[in-house]
Short mmCIF file of C-alpha atoms and ligand atoms in Angstrom, two decimals:
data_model
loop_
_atom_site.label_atom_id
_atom_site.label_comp_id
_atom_site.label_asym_id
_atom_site.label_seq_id
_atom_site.Cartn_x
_atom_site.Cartn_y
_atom_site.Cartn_z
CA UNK A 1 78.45 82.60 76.31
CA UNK A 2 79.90 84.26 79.40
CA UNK A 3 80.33 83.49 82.84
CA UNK A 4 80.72 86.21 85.70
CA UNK A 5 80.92 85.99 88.84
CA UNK A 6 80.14 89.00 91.27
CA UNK A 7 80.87 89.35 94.94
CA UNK A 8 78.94 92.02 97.44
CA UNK A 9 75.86 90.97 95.47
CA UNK A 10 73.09 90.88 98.29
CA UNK A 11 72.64 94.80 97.72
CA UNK A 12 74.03 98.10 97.21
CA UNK A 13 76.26 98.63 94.30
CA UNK A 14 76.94 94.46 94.26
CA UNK A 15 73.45 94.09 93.68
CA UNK A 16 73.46 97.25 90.55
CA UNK A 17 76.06 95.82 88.86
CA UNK A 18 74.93 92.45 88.90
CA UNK A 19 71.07 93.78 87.61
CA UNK A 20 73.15 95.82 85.00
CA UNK A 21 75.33 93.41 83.52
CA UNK A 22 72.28 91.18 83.47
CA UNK A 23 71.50 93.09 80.21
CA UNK A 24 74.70 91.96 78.82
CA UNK A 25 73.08 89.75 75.58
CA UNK A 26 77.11 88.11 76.20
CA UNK A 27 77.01 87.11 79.68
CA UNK A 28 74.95 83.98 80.20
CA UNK A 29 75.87 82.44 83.52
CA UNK A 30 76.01 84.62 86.92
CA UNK A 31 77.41 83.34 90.36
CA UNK A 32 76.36 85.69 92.72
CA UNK A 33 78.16 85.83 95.89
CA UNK A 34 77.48 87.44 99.64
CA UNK A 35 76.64 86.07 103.36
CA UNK A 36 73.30 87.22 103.05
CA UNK A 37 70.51 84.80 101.23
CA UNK A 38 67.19 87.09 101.14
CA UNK A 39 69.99 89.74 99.61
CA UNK A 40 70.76 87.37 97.10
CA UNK A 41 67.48 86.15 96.06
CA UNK A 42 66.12 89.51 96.06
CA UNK A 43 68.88 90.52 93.38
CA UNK A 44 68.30 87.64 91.26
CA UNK A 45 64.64 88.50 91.21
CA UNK A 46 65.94 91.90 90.26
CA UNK A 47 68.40 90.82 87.12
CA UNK A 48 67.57 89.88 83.77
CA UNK A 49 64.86 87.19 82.49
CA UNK A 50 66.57 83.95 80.60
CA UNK A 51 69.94 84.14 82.48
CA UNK A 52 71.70 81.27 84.72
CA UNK A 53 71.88 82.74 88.04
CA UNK A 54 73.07 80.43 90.90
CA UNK A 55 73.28 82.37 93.99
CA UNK A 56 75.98 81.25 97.30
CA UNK A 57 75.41 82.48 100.51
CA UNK A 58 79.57 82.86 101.30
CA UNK A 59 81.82 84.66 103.27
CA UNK A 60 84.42 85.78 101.76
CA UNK A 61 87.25 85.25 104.58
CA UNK A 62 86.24 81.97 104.39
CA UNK A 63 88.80 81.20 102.27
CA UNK A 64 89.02 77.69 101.52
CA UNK A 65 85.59 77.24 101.04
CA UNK A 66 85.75 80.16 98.51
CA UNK A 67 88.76 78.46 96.68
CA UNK A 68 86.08 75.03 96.43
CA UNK A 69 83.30 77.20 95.07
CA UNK A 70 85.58 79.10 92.87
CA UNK A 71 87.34 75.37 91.21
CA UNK A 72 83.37 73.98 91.07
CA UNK A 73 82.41 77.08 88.74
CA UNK A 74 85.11 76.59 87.10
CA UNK A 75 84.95 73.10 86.35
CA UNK A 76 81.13 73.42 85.54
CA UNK A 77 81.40 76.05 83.08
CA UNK A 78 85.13 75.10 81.43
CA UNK A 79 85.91 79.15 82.26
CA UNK A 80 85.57 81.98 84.11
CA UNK A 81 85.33 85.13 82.10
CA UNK A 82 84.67 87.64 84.39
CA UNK A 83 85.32 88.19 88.19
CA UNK A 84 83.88 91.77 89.61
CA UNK A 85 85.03 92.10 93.33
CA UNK A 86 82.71 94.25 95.31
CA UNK A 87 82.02 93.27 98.84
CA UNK A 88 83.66 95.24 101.21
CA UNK A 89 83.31 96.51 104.73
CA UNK A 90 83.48 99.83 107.06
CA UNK A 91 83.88 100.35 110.35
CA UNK A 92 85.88 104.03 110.18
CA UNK A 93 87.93 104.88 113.08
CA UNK A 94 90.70 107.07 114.43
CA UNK A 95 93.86 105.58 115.02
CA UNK A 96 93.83 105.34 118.44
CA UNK A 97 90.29 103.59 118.62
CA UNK A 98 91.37 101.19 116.23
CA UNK A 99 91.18 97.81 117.26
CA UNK A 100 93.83 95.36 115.73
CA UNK A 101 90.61 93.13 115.41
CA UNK A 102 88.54 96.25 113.42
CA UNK A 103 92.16 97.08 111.26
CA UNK A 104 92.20 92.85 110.39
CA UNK A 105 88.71 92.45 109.53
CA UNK A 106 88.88 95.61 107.59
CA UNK A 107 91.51 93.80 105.86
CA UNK A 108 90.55 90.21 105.50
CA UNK A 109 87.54 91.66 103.84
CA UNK A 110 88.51 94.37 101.84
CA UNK A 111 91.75 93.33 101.01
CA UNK A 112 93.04 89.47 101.36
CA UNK A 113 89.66 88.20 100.13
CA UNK A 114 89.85 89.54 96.82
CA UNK A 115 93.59 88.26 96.55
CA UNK A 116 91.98 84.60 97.51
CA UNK A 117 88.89 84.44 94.69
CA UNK A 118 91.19 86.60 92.38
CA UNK A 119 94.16 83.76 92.71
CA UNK A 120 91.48 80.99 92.44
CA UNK A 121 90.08 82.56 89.39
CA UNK A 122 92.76 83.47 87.20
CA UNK A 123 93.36 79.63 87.87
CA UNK A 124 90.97 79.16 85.13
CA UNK A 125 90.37 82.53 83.66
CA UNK A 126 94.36 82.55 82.27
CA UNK A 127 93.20 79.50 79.63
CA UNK A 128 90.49 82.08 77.68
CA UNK A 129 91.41 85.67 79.00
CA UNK A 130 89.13 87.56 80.99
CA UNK A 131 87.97 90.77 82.46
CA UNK A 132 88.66 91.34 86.82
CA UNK A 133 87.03 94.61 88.19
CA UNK A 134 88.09 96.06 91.57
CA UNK A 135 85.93 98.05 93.57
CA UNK A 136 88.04 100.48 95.50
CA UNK A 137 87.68 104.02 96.68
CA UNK A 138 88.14 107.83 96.25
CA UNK A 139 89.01 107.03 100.18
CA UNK A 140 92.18 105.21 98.57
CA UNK A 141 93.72 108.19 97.16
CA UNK A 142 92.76 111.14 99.39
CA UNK A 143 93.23 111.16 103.02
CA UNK A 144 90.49 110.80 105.02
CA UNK A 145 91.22 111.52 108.80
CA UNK A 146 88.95 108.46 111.01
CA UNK A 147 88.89 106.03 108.03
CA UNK A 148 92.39 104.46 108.63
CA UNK A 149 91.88 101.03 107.95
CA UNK A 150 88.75 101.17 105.63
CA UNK A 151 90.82 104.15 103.25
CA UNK A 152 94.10 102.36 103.43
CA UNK A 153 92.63 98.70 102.59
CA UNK A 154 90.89 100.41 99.89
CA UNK A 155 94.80 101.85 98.50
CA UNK A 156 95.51 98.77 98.54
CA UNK A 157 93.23 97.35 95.89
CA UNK A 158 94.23 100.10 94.31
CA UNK A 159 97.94 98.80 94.03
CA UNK A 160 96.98 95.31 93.57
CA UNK A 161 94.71 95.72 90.69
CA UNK A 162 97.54 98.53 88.79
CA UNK A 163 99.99 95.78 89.81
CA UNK A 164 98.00 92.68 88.12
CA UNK A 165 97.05 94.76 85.06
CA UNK A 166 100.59 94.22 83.61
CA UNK A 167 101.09 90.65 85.41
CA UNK A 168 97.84 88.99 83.90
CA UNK A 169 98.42 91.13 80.32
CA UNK A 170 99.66 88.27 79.22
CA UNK A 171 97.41 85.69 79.64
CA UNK A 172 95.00 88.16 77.79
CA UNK A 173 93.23 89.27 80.76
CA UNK A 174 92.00 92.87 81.82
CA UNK A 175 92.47 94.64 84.80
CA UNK A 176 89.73 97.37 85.76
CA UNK A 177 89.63 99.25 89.17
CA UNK A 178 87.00 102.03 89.92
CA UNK A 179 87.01 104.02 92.98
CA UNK A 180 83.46 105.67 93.39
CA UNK A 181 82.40 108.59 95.36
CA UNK A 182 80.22 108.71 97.85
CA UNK A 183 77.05 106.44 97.06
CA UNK A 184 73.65 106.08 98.53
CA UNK A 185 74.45 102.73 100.56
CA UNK A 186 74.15 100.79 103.65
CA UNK A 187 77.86 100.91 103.93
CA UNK A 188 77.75 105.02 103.17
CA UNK A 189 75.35 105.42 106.10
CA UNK A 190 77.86 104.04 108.14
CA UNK A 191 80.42 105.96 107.07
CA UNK A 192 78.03 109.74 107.00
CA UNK A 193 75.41 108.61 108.78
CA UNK A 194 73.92 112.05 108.73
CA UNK A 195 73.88 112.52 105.08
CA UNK A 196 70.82 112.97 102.96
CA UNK A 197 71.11 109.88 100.10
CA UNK A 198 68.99 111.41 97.90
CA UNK A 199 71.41 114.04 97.36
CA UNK A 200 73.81 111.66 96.45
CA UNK A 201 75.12 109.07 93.75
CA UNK A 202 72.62 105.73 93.48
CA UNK A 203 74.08 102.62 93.31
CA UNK A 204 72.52 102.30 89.80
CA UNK A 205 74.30 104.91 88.67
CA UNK A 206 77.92 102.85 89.09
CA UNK A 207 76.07 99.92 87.69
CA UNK A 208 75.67 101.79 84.53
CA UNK A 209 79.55 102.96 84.55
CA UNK A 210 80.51 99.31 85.01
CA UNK A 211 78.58 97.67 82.46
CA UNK A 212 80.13 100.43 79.83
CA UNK A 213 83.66 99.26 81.03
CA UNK A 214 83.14 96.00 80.85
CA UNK A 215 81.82 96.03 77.34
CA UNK A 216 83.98 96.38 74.24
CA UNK A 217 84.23 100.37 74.10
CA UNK A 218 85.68 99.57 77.76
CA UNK A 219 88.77 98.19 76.54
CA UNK A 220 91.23 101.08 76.62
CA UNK A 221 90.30 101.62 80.21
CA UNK A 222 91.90 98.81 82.08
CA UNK A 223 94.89 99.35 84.39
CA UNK A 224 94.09 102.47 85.58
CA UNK A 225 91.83 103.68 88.57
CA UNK A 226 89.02 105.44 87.28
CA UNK A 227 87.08 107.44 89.78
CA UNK A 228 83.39 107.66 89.63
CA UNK A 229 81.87 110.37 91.40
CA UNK A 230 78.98 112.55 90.44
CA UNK A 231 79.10 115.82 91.34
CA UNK A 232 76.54 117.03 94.23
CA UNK A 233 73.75 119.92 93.34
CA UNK A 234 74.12 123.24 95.72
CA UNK A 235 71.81 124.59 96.89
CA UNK A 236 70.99 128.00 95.59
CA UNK A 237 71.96 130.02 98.39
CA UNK A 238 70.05 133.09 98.66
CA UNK A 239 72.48 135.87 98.89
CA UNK A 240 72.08 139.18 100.06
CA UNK A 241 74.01 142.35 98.84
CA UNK A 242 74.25 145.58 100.51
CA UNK A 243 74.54 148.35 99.11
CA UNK A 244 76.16 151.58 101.01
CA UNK A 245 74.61 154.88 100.39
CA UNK A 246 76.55 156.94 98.27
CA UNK A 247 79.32 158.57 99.44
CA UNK A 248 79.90 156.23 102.72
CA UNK A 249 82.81 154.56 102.96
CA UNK A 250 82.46 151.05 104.25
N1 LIG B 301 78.79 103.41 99.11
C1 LIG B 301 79.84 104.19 98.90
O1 LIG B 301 79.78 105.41 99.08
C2 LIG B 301 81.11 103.58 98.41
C3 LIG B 301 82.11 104.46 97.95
C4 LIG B 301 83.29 103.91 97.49
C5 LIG B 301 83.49 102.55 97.48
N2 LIG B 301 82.50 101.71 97.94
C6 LIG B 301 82.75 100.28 97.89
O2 LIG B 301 81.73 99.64 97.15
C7 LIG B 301 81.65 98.29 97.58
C8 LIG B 301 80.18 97.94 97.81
O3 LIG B 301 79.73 98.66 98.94
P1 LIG B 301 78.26 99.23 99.09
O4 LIG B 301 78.42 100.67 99.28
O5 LIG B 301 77.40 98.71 98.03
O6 LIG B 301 77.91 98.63 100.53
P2 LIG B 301 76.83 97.61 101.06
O7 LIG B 301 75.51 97.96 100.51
O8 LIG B 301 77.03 97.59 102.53
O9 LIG B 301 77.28 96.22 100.41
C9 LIG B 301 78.41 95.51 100.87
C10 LIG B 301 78.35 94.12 100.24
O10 LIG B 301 79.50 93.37 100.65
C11 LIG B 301 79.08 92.11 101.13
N3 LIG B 301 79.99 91.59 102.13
C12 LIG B 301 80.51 92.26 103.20
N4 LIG B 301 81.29 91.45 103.92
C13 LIG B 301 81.27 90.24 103.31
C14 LIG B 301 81.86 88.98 103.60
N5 LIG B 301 82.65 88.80 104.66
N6 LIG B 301 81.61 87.95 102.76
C15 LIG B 301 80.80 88.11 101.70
N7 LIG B 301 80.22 89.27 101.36
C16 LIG B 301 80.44 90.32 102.17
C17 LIG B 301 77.69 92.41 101.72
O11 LIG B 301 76.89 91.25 101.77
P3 LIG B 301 76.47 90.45 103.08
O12 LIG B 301 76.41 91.41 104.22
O13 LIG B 301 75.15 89.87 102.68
O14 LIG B 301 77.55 89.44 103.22
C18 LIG B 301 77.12 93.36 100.66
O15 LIG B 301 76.59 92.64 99.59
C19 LIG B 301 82.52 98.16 98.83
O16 LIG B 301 83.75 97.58 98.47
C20 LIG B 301 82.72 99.60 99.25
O17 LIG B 301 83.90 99.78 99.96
C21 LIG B 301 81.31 102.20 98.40
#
């Protein structure tokens, strides 16, 4: 039986894909990670009866006490089979009103904490193999003019998880990265905070995607960044034709 452990878990699409992989009948043993406790408790409620769920309130830039938790988990359950890095954090500015303290926190969150719990991990996971899934961003691979540090952190995992496909292939572990589109979240109202998230992807929705990587018809789709993004409904727009009268040139 499985172990996973999944970070950003206290809500949005942390808290789908935890509820999702829940259904896994192969994944027994959830650690559920984010600074948030209600969050947490609220998704366990949420994920699948008969499954071990311990829940940490954490933060992630933290990162010896991360590296503690992570060799505790690892010790408990002999492995760590999966590791599914979502937290993350937005706070999108133009250059010139970004702070050096907005660009590092951007960072340490986005960015250096999933190198610390991804290190810590594969401490453990390169005895078994194992599956590590990124959460990036179509904001990694596009330019997006007033996201600096949030869309260039998010390249980054980008790079690191292409990068650690091939380094960790040999210890029989899998590399996934997704980069989803815009989805109805607390962190997407900060970024379009006068959006309508109704019209938009649901967090459930990426749940869904992840679960069907991460299962066994997954397995050809590791190393690359897979975008998920579901495409948003016009509206019908009423559009009116005129005709000229014969013989007028228009
Ligand atoms: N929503 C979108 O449109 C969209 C699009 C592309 C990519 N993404 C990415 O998807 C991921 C999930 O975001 P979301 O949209 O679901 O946003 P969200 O609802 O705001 O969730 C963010 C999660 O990250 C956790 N987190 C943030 N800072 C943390 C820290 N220092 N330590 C521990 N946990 C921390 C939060 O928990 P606590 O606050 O409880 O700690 C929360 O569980 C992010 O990486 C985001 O960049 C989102």
């Amino acid at each position: 039986m499985k172990t996973c452990i999944v970070t950003g878990a206290s809500r949005g699409i942390g808290r789908a894909i935890s509820v999702a992989l829940s259904q896994q009948e192969d994944i027994q043993n959830f650690i559920i990670l984010a600074r948030t406790e209600e969050g947490l408790v609220e998704t366990k409620g949420l994920m699948a009866a008969g499954k071990n769920i311990e829940h940490y309130h954490i933060d992630l830039t933290n990162y010896e006490e991360v590296q503690t938790l992570v060799q505790a988990i690892g010790q408990k359950y002999g492995t760590i089979d999966l590791l599914i890095n979502v937290a993350g954090y937005a706070d999108p500015k133009s250059l010139l009103e970004t702070t050096i303290e907005n660009w590092e926190t951007t960072y340490r969150i986005n960015v250096h904490s999933i190198f610390n719990i991804t290190k810590e991990v594969v401490k453990f996971m390169k005895r078994t193999g194992g599956k590590i899934l990124n959460v990036a961003s179509t904001s990694g691979i596009t330019p997006r003019p007033g996201w600096l540090a949030y869309a260039s952190s998010k390249a980054a995992i980008i790079s690191m998880s292409q990068t650690l496909s091939e380094e960790l292939s040999d210890y029989g572990i899998l590399v996934y990265c997704i980069s989803p589109g815009r989805c109805a979240t607390e962190l997407r109202k900060i970024l379009a905070p006068d959006e309508d998230p109704t019209t938009i992807m649901q967090p459930e929705e990426v749940g869904d995607v992840v679960r069907h990587l991460l299962s066994d018809s997954g397995v050809c789709l590791d190393g690359q960044n897979i975008i998920v993004r579901k495409q948003v409904k016009k509206q019908t727009a009423s559009v009116k034709v005129e005709v000229a009268p014969a013989g007028v040139v228009k």
